[in-house]
Short mmCIF file of C-alpha atoms in Angstrom, two decimals:
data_model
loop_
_atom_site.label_atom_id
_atom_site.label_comp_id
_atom_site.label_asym_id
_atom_site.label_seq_id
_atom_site.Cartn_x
_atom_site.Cartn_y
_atom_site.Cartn_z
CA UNK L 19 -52.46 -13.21 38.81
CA UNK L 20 -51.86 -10.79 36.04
CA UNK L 21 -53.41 -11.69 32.23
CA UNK L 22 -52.72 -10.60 29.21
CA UNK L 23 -54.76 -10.03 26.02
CA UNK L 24 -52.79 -11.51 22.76
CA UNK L 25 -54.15 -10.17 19.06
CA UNK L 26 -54.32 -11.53 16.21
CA UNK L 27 -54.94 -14.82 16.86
CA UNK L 28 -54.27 -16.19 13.49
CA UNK L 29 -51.73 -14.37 10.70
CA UNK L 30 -50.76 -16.09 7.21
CA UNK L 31 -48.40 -13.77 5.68
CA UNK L 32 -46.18 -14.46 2.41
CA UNK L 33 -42.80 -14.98 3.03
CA UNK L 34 -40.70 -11.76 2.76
CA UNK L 35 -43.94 -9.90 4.67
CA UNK L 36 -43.46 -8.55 7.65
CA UNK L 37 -45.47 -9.46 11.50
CA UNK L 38 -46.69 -8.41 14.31
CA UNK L 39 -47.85 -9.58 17.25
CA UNK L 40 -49.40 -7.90 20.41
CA UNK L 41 -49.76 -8.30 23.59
CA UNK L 42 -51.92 -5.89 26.54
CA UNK L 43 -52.58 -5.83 29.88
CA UNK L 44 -54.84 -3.77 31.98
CA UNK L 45 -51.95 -3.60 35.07
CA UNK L 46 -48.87 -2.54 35.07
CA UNK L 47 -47.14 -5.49 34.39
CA UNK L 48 -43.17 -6.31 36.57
CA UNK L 49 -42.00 -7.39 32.96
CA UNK L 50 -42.82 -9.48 30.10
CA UNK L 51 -41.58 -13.08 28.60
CA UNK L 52 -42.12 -14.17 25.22
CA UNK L 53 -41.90 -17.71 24.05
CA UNK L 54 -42.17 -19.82 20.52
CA UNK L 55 -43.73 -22.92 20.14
CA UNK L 56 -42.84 -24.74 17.02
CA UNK L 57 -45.91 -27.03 15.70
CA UNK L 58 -45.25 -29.92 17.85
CA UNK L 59 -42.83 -28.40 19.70
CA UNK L 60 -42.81 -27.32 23.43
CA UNK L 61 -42.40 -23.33 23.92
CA UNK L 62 -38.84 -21.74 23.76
CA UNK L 63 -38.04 -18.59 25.52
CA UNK L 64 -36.94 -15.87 23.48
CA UNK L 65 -36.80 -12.86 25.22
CA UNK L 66 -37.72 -11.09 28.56
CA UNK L 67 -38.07 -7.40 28.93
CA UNK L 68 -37.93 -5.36 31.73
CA UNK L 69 -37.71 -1.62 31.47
CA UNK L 70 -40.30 0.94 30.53
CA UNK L 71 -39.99 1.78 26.83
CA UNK L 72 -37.56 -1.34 26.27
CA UNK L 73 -36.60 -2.33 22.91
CA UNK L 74 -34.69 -4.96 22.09
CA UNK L 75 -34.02 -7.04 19.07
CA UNK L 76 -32.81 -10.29 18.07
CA UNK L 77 -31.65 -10.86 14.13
CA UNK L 78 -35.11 -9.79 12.36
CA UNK L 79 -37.01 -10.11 15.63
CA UNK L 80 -37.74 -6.64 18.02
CA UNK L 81 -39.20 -6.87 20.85
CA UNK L 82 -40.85 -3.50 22.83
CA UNK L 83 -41.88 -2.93 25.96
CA UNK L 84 -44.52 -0.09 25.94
CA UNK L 85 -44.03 2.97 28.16
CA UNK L 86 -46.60 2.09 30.73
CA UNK L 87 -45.38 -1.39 30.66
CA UNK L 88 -48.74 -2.50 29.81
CA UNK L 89 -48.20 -3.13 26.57
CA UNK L 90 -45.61 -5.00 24.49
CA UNK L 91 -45.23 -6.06 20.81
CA UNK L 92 -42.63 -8.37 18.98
CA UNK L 93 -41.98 -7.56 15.19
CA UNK L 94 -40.64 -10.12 12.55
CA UNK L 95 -38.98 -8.44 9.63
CA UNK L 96 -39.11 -10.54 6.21
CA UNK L 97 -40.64 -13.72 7.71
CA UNK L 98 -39.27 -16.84 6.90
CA UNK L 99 -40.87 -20.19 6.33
CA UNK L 100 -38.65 -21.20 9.75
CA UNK L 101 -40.58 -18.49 11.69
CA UNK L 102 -43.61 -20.60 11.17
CA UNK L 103 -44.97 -21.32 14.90
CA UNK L 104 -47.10 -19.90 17.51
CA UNK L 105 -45.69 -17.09 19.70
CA UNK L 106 -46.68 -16.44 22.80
CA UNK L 107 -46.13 -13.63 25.59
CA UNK L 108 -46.12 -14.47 29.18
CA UNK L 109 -46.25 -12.61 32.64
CA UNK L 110 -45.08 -13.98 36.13
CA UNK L 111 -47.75 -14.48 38.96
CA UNK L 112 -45.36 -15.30 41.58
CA UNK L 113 -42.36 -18.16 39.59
CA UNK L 114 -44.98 -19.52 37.13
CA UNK L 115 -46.27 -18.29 34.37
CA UNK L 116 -49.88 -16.56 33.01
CA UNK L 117 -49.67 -17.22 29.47
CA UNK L 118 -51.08 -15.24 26.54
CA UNK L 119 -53.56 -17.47 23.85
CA UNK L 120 -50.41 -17.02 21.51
CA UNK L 121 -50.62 -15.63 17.66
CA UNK L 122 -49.82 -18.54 15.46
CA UNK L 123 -47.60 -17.58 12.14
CA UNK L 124 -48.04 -19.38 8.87
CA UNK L 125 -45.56 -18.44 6.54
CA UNK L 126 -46.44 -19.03 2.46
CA UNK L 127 -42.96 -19.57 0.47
CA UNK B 15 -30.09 -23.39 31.26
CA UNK B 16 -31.73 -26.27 32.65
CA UNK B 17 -32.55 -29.69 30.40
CA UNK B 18 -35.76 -31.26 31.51
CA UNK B 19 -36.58 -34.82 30.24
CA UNK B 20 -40.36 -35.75 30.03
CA UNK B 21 -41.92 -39.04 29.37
CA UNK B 22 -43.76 -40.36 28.19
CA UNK B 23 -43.90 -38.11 24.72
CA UNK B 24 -47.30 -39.43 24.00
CA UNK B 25 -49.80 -41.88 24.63
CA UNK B 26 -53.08 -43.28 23.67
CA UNK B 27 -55.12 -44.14 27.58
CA UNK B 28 -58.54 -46.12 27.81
CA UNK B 29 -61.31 -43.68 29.48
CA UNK B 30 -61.15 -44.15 33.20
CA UNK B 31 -57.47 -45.34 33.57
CA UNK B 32 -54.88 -42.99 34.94
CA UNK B 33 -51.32 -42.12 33.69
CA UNK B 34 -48.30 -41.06 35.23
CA UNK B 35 -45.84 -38.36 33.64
CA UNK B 36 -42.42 -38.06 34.73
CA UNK B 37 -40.38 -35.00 34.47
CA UNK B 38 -36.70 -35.26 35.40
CA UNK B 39 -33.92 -32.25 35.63
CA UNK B 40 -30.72 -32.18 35.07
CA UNK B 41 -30.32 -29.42 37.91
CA UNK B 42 -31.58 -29.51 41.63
CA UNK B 43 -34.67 -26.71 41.29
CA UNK B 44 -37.19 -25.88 44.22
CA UNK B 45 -40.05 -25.42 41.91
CA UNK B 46 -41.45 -27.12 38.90
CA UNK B 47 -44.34 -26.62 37.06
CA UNK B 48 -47.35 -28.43 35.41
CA UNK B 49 -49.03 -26.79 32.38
CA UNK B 50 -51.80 -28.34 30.01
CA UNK B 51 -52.20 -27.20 26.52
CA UNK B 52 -55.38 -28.39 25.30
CA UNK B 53 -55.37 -28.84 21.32
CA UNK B 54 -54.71 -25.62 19.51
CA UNK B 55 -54.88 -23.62 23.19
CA UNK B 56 -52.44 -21.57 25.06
CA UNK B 57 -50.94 -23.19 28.32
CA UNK B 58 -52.85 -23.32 31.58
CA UNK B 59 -50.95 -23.78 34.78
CA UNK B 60 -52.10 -26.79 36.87
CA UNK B 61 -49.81 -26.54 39.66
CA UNK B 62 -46.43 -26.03 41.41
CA UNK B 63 -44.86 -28.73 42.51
CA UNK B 64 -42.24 -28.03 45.82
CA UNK B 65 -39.99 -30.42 46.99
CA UNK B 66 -40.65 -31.61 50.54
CA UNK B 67 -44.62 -30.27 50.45
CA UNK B 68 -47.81 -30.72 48.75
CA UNK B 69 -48.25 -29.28 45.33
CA UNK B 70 -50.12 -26.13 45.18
CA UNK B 71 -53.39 -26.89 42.68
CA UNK B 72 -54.94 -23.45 40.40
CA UNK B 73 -58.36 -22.81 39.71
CA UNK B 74 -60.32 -25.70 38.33
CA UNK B 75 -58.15 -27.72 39.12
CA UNK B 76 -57.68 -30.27 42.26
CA UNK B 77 -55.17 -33.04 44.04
CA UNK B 78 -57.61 -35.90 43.49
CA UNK B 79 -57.78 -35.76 39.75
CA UNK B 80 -54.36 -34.57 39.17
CA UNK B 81 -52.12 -35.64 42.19
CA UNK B 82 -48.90 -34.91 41.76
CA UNK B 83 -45.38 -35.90 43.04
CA UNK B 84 -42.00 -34.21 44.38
CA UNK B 85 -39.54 -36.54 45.86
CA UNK B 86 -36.28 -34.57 45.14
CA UNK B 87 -35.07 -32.02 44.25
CA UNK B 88 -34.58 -32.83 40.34
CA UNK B 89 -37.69 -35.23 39.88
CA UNK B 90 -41.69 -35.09 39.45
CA UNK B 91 -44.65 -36.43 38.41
CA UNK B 92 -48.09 -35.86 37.35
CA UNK B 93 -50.93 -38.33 37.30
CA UNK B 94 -53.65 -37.70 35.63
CA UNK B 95 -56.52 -40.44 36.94
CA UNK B 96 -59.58 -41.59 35.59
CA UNK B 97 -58.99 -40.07 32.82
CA UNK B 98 -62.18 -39.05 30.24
CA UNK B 99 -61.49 -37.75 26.60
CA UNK B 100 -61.54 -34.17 27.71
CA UNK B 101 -58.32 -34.99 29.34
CA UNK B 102 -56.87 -35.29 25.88
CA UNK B 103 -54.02 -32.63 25.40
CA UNK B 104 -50.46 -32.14 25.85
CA UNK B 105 -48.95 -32.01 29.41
CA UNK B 106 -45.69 -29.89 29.94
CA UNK B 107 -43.54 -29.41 33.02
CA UNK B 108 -41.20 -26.37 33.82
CA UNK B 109 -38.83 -24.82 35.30
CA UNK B 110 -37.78 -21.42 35.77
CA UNK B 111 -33.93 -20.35 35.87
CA UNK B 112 -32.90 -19.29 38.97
CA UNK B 113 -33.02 -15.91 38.48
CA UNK B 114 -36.40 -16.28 37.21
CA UNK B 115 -35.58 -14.39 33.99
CA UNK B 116 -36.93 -17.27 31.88
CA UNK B 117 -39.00 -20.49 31.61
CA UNK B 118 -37.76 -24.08 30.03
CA UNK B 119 -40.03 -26.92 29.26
CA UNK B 120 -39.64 -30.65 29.15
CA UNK B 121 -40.82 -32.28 25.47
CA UNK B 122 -44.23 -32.20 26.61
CA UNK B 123 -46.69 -35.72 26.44
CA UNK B 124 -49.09 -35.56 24.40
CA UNK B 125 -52.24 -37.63 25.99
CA UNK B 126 -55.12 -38.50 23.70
CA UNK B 127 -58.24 -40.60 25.86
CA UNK B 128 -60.27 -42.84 24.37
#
């Protein structure tokens, strides 16, 4: 099935800072999930794109699909302590799911 | 959206015993998932459970040491047997919405082998 390369693996920002996470493939990938985990939490979808150059954005997240749709990035604007968690993208192999090793956020008030 | 109950949430096993997760929906699906997250890992599909067949196993892993269940359409469960402290991580079934546009995920069970 299709992977996907996830940098960094670690980020500690200050609150207020902004993030980024990133996500590559070596295929041209159908589309692209991406999912938070909360610590202790299970993951929670947040977004799925689609399109070739998609951007799409949710409050003081964006998410992009790169032109080649091998590539995608999601952006956090002025983190919060509640974006603390571990964010993963995801790509379909058939219904399941090939998960990324996920960047995990700590946010400093 | 589809609400998924898992249990148990956690539990504390004796090396070489086996436990049994159960994974109920709140929706009739034809697929669920099994996913393992070892400790501070991403999540690593096990298998796909269908209803009515045998479960289809990934890479590394296999039937005998992770035998799995389907008897309807809404239930599951996972067994993992003879278990060894390298077993010790958190178990998560899935399911995906049925236009596959996104994933949910029971609580999770968080297994720790002693």
């Amino acid at each position: 099935g299709q992977q996907v390369m996830q940098i960094p693996q670690y980020q500690h920002v200050q609150e207020g800072e902004d993030f980024t996470t990133y996500c590559n493939s070596s295929t041209t990938l159908s589309n692209i999930q991406w999912y938070k985990q909360r610590p202790g939490g299970h993951p929670v979808f947040l977004i799925q794109l689609v399109k070739s150059g998609e951007v799409k954005k949710q409050k003081r997240l964006t998410f992009q699909f790169g032109e080649a749709k091998k590539n995608s990035s999601l952006h956090i604007t002025a983190t919060q302590t509640t974006d603390v968690g571990t964010y993963f993208c995801a790509v379909g192999s058939g219904y399941a799911l090939n998960f990324g090793k996920g960047t995990s956020l700590l946010v400093t008030p | 959206s589809a609400v998924i109950s898992q249990k148990p949430s956690r539990d504390i096993c004796q090396r070489g015993t086996s436990l049994t997760i159960q994974c109920q929906v709140d929706s009739q699906v034809t697929m669920m998932f099994w996913y393992r997250q070892q400790p501070g890992q991403s999540l690593t599909l096990i298998a796909t459970a269908n209803q009515g067949s045998e479960a289809t196993y990934e890479s590394g892993f296999v039937i005998d040491k992770f035998p799995i269940s389907r008897p309807n359409l809404t239930f599951s469960t996972l067994t993992v047997s003879n278990m060894s402290p390298e077993d010790s991580s958190i178990y998560l079934c899935s399911v995906v919405s049925p236009m596959n546009t996104e994933a949910f995920f029971g609580q999770g069970t968080r297994l720790t082998v002693v």
